[in-house]
Amino acid sequence: MESDDPRLEREIGDLLAARGWTLGVAESCTGGLIGHRLTRVAGASAFFRGGVIAYANEVKTRLLGVPEELLARKGAVSAETAGRMAEGARAALGADAGLGITGIMGPGGGTAEKPVGLVFIGVCLGGRTTVRCVRNEGSRDELKWRSSDLALGLLRDALKQTGELG
């Protein structure tokens, strides 16, 4: 599961540093794992502003600006919420880029519409937000690690495709 080699995290740091950008994260289902992984990189303070572990809906609303109405209508685990979390992390932490993740890690809590392993990842770069939905299988710890991998991979890919801030 966990790798001792933070290659992906270093690559993200290099991509952000090359643009002079910083990153803020908002994590629900990964509970701070993404922030932990990024801060394993020596010199991460040059690109990582910080993170919000927004496990409760109240935290999503109060600290990240996710509207209560959106949470009531779409739920905490939704594409819309993940996108707003990414945007909220960017704004709240004064960063150039934002990453938001929300999902169901189990073993309980899943439904037919939103099963265990369902994850939404939002990336906000240069004022543009994209969201990806993924489904994984495994234990709670495996799901958290895989979800953090997918989120960091999505961020890396978005950074590679993004030019200078306009």
mmCIF file of C-alpha atoms in Angstrom:
data_model
loop_
_atom_site.group_PDB
_atom_site.id
_atom_site.type_symbol
_atom_site.label_atom_id
_atom_site.label_comp_id
_atom_site.label_asym_id
_atom_site.label_seq_id
_atom_site.Cartn_x
_atom_site.Cartn_y
_atom_site.Cartn_z
ATOM 1 C CA MET A 1 0.000 0.000 0.000
ATOM 2 C CA GLU A 2 2.076 2.964 1.213
ATOM 3 C CA SER A 3 5.245 3.670 -0.712
ATOM 4 C CA ASP A 4 8.445 4.944 0.852
ATOM 5 C CA ASP A 5 9.211 6.759 -2.401
ATOM 6 C CA PRO A 6 7.280 10.039 -2.693
ATOM 7 C CA ARG A 7 8.010 10.285 -6.452
ATOM 8 C CA LEU A 8 4.482 11.401 -7.384
ATOM 9 C CA GLU A 9 4.449 13.999 -4.620
ATOM 10 C CA ARG A 10 7.851 15.347 -5.709
ATOM 11 C CA GLU A 11 6.676 15.564 -9.302
ATOM 12 C CA ILE A 12 3.656 17.616 -8.209
ATOM 13 C CA GLY A 13 5.910 19.879 -6.159
ATOM 14 C CA ASP A 14 8.215 20.372 -9.147
ATOM 15 C CA LEU A 15 5.285 21.181 -11.462
ATOM 16 C CA LEU A 16 3.858 23.701 -8.988
ATOM 17 C CA ALA A 17 7.268 25.262 -8.286
ATOM 18 C CA ALA A 18 8.007 25.610 -12.000
ATOM 19 C CA ARG A 19 4.905 27.813 -12.283
ATOM 20 C CA GLY A 20 5.425 29.591 -8.967
ATOM 21 C CA TRP A 21 2.102 28.158 -7.771
ATOM 22 C CA THR A 22 0.897 26.914 -4.408
ATOM 23 C CA LEU A 23 -1.642 24.235 -3.516
ATOM 24 C CA GLY A 24 -4.407 23.959 -0.936
ATOM 25 C CA VAL A 25 -6.299 20.726 -0.300
ATOM 26 C CA ALA A 26 -9.690 19.850 1.149
ATOM 27 C CA GLU A 27 -10.016 16.236 2.230
ATOM 28 C CA SER A 28 -12.985 14.338 3.528
ATOM 29 C CA CYS A 29 -12.655 10.592 2.925
ATOM 30 C CA THR A 30 -8.842 10.543 2.963
ATOM 31 C CA GLY A 31 -8.706 12.270 6.347
ATOM 32 C CA GLY A 32 -5.476 14.192 5.778
ATOM 33 C CA LEU A 33 -3.570 11.483 3.897
ATOM 34 C CA ILE A 34 -2.999 13.726 0.863
ATOM 35 C CA GLY A 35 -1.548 16.469 3.042
ATOM 36 C CA HIS A 36 0.623 13.890 4.786
ATOM 37 C CA ARG A 37 1.906 12.590 1.484
ATOM 38 C CA LEU A 38 2.720 16.041 0.131
ATOM 39 C CA THR A 39 4.576 17.059 3.270
ATOM 40 C CA ARG A 40 6.858 14.016 2.987
ATOM 41 C CA VAL A 41 8.648 16.022 0.275
ATOM 42 C CA ALA A 42 11.533 18.083 1.617
ATOM 43 C CA GLY A 43 10.815 21.729 0.861
ATOM 44 C CA ALA A 44 7.052 21.198 0.536
ATOM 45 C CA SER A 45 6.453 24.534 2.257
ATOM 46 C CA ALA A 46 7.446 26.196 -1.029
ATOM 47 C CA PHE A 47 4.360 24.808 -2.793
ATOM 48 C CA PHE A 48 1.954 23.430 -0.154
ATOM 49 C CA ARG A 49 -0.158 26.020 1.683
ATOM 50 C CA GLY A 50 -2.088 23.543 3.811
ATOM 51 C CA GLY A 51 -5.236 21.520 4.021
ATOM 52 C CA VAL A 52 -8.657 21.303 5.575
ATOM 53 C CA ILE A 53 -9.929 17.947 6.767
ATOM 54 C CA ALA A 54 -13.602 18.560 6.151
ATOM 55 C CA TYR A 55 -15.182 15.393 7.465
ATOM 56 C CA ALA A 56 -18.353 17.052 8.783
ATOM 57 C CA ASN A 57 -20.747 18.883 6.479
ATOM 58 C CA GLU A 58 -20.592 21.896 8.793
ATOM 59 C CA VAL A 59 -16.855 22.174 8.107
ATOM 60 C CA LYS A 60 -17.439 21.900 4.366
ATOM 61 C CA THR A 61 -19.923 24.756 4.628
ATOM 62 C CA ARG A 62 -18.201 27.014 7.151
ATOM 63 C CA LEU A 63 -14.563 26.685 6.111
ATOM 64 C CA LEU A 64 -14.838 25.799 2.417
ATOM 65 C CA GLY A 65 -17.999 27.638 1.386
ATOM 66 C CA VAL A 66 -19.907 24.577 0.168
ATOM 67 C CA PRO A 67 -23.549 25.712 0.240
ATOM 68 C CA GLU A 68 -25.819 23.879 2.697
ATOM 69 C CA GLU A 69 -28.445 23.681 -0.048
ATOM 70 C CA LEU A 70 -25.984 21.841 -2.307
ATOM 71 C CA LEU A 71 -25.162 19.333 0.428
ATOM 72 C CA ALA A 72 -28.878 18.793 1.089
ATOM 73 C CA ARG A 73 -29.669 18.357 -2.618
ATOM 74 C CA LYS A 74 -26.630 16.419 -3.928
ATOM 75 C CA GLY A 75 -25.021 15.075 -0.760
ATOM 76 C CA ALA A 76 -21.531 15.283 0.669
ATOM 77 C CA VAL A 77 -20.370 12.619 -1.785
ATOM 78 C CA SER A 78 -21.023 14.217 -5.158
ATOM 79 C CA ALA A 79 -19.228 15.796 -8.076
ATOM 80 C CA GLU A 80 -20.608 19.197 -7.151
ATOM 81 C CA THR A 81 -19.344 18.953 -3.581
ATOM 82 C CA ALA A 82 -15.862 17.810 -4.654
ATOM 83 C CA GLY A 83 -15.601 20.746 -7.057
ATOM 84 C CA ARG A 84 -16.722 23.243 -4.442
ATOM 85 C CA MET A 85 -14.282 21.747 -1.929
ATOM 86 C CA ALA A 86 -11.393 22.239 -4.386
ATOM 87 C CA GLU A 87 -12.465 25.828 -5.027
ATOM 88 C CA GLY A 88 -12.964 26.426 -1.313
ATOM 89 C CA ALA A 89 -9.510 25.078 -0.437
ATOM 90 C CA ARG A 90 -7.943 27.323 -3.039
ATOM 91 C CA ALA A 91 -9.778 30.385 -1.717
ATOM 92 C CA ALA A 92 -9.524 29.650 2.017
ATOM 93 C CA LEU A 93 -5.821 28.881 1.878
ATOM 94 C CA GLY A 94 -4.862 31.596 -0.596
ATOM 95 C CA ALA A 95 -3.463 29.071 -3.058
ATOM 96 C CA ASP A 96 -3.173 29.055 -6.838
ATOM 97 C CA ALA A 97 -4.509 25.503 -7.107
ATOM 98 C CA GLY A 98 -7.048 23.519 -5.115
ATOM 99 C CA LEU A 99 -7.677 19.809 -4.690
ATOM 100 C CA GLY A 100 -10.844 18.426 -3.110
ATOM 101 C CA ILE A 101 -11.813 14.823 -2.390
ATOM 102 C CA THR A 102 -14.932 13.212 -0.953
ATOM 103 C CA GLY A 103 -16.107 9.628 -0.960
ATOM 104 C CA ILE A 104 -17.237 6.550 0.932
ATOM 105 C CA MET A 105 -14.469 4.411 2.408
ATOM 106 C CA GLY A 106 -16.609 1.861 4.232
ATOM 107 C CA PRO A 107 -16.978 -0.696 5.401
ATOM 108 C CA GLY A 108 -20.462 0.764 5.999
ATOM 109 C CA GLY A 109 -22.183 3.885 4.751
ATOM 110 C CA GLY A 110 -22.638 2.853 1.149
ATOM 111 C CA THR A 111 -25.930 2.682 -0.723
ATOM 112 C CA ALA A 112 -26.987 1.313 -4.103
ATOM 113 C CA GLU A 113 -26.595 4.816 -5.589
ATOM 114 C CA LYS A 114 -23.406 5.622 -3.682
ATOM 115 C CA PRO A 115 -21.528 2.402 -2.902
ATOM 116 C CA VAL A 116 -18.447 1.971 -0.755
ATOM 117 C CA GLY A 117 -15.448 2.905 -2.868
ATOM 118 C CA LEU A 118 -17.178 5.778 -4.705
ATOM 119 C CA VAL A 119 -14.942 8.860 -4.768
ATOM 120 C CA PHE A 120 -15.190 12.302 -6.354
ATOM 121 C CA ILE A 121 -12.019 14.332 -6.906
ATOM 122 C CA GLY A 122 -12.053 18.029 -7.790
ATOM 123 C CA VAL A 123 -9.098 19.976 -9.165
ATOM 124 C CA CYS A 124 -9.201 23.765 -9.427
ATOM 125 C CA LEU A 125 -6.452 25.374 -11.507
ATOM 126 C CA GLY A 126 -6.437 28.904 -12.822
ATOM 127 C CA GLY A 127 -10.091 29.402 -11.970
ATOM 128 C CA ARG A 128 -11.192 26.278 -13.870
ATOM 129 C CA THR A 129 -12.512 23.275 -11.955
ATOM 130 C CA THR A 130 -12.708 19.700 -13.185
ATOM 131 C CA VAL A 131 -14.136 16.737 -11.309
ATOM 132 C CA ARG A 132 -13.593 13.036 -11.781
ATOM 133 C CA CYS A 133 -15.621 10.154 -10.360
ATOM 134 C CA VAL A 134 -13.855 6.885 -9.569
ATOM 135 C CA ARG A 135 -14.823 3.583 -7.979
ATOM 136 C CA ASN A 136 -12.388 1.389 -6.087
ATOM 137 C CA GLU A 137 -12.554 -1.817 -4.099
ATOM 138 C CA GLY A 138 -10.636 -2.910 -1.043
ATOM 139 C CA SER A 139 -10.364 -2.407 2.688
ATOM 140 C CA ARG A 140 -10.846 1.036 4.209
ATOM 141 C CA ASP A 141 -7.081 1.637 4.336
ATOM 142 C CA GLU A 142 -6.623 0.407 0.767
ATOM 143 C CA LEU A 143 -9.437 2.677 -0.426
ATOM 144 C CA LYS A 144 -7.927 5.688 1.320
ATOM 145 C CA TRP A 145 -4.485 5.058 -0.200
ATOM 146 C CA ARG A 146 -5.847 4.365 -3.704
ATOM 147 C CA SER A 147 -8.058 7.448 -3.525
ATOM 148 C CA SER A 148 -5.122 9.626 -2.495
ATOM 149 C CA ASP A 149 -3.094 8.134 -5.375
ATOM 150 C CA LEU A 150 -5.861 8.886 -7.849
ATOM 151 C CA ALA A 151 -6.281 12.436 -6.539
ATOM 152 C CA LEU A 152 -2.565 13.172 -6.729
ATOM 153 C CA GLY A 153 -2.353 11.586 -10.174
ATOM 154 C CA LEU A 154 -5.266 13.675 -11.415
ATOM 155 C CA LEU A 155 -3.647 16.811 -10.019
ATOM 156 C CA ARG A 156 -0.320 15.947 -11.667
ATOM 157 C CA ASP A 157 -1.988 15.333 -15.025
ATOM 158 C CA ALA A 158 -3.943 18.591 -14.799
ATOM 159 C CA LEU A 159 -0.775 20.507 -13.955
ATOM 160 C CA LYS A 160 0.994 18.993 -16.962
ATOM 161 C CA GLN A 161 -1.835 20.162 -19.229
ATOM 162 C CA THR A 162 -2.128 23.652 -17.758
ATOM 163 C CA GLY A 163 -0.174 26.649 -18.993
ATOM 164 C CA GLU A 164 0.491 29.834 -17.086
ATOM 165 C CA LEU A 165 -2.289 31.447 -15.104
ATOM 166 C CA GLY A 166 -4.238 33.806 -17.278
#
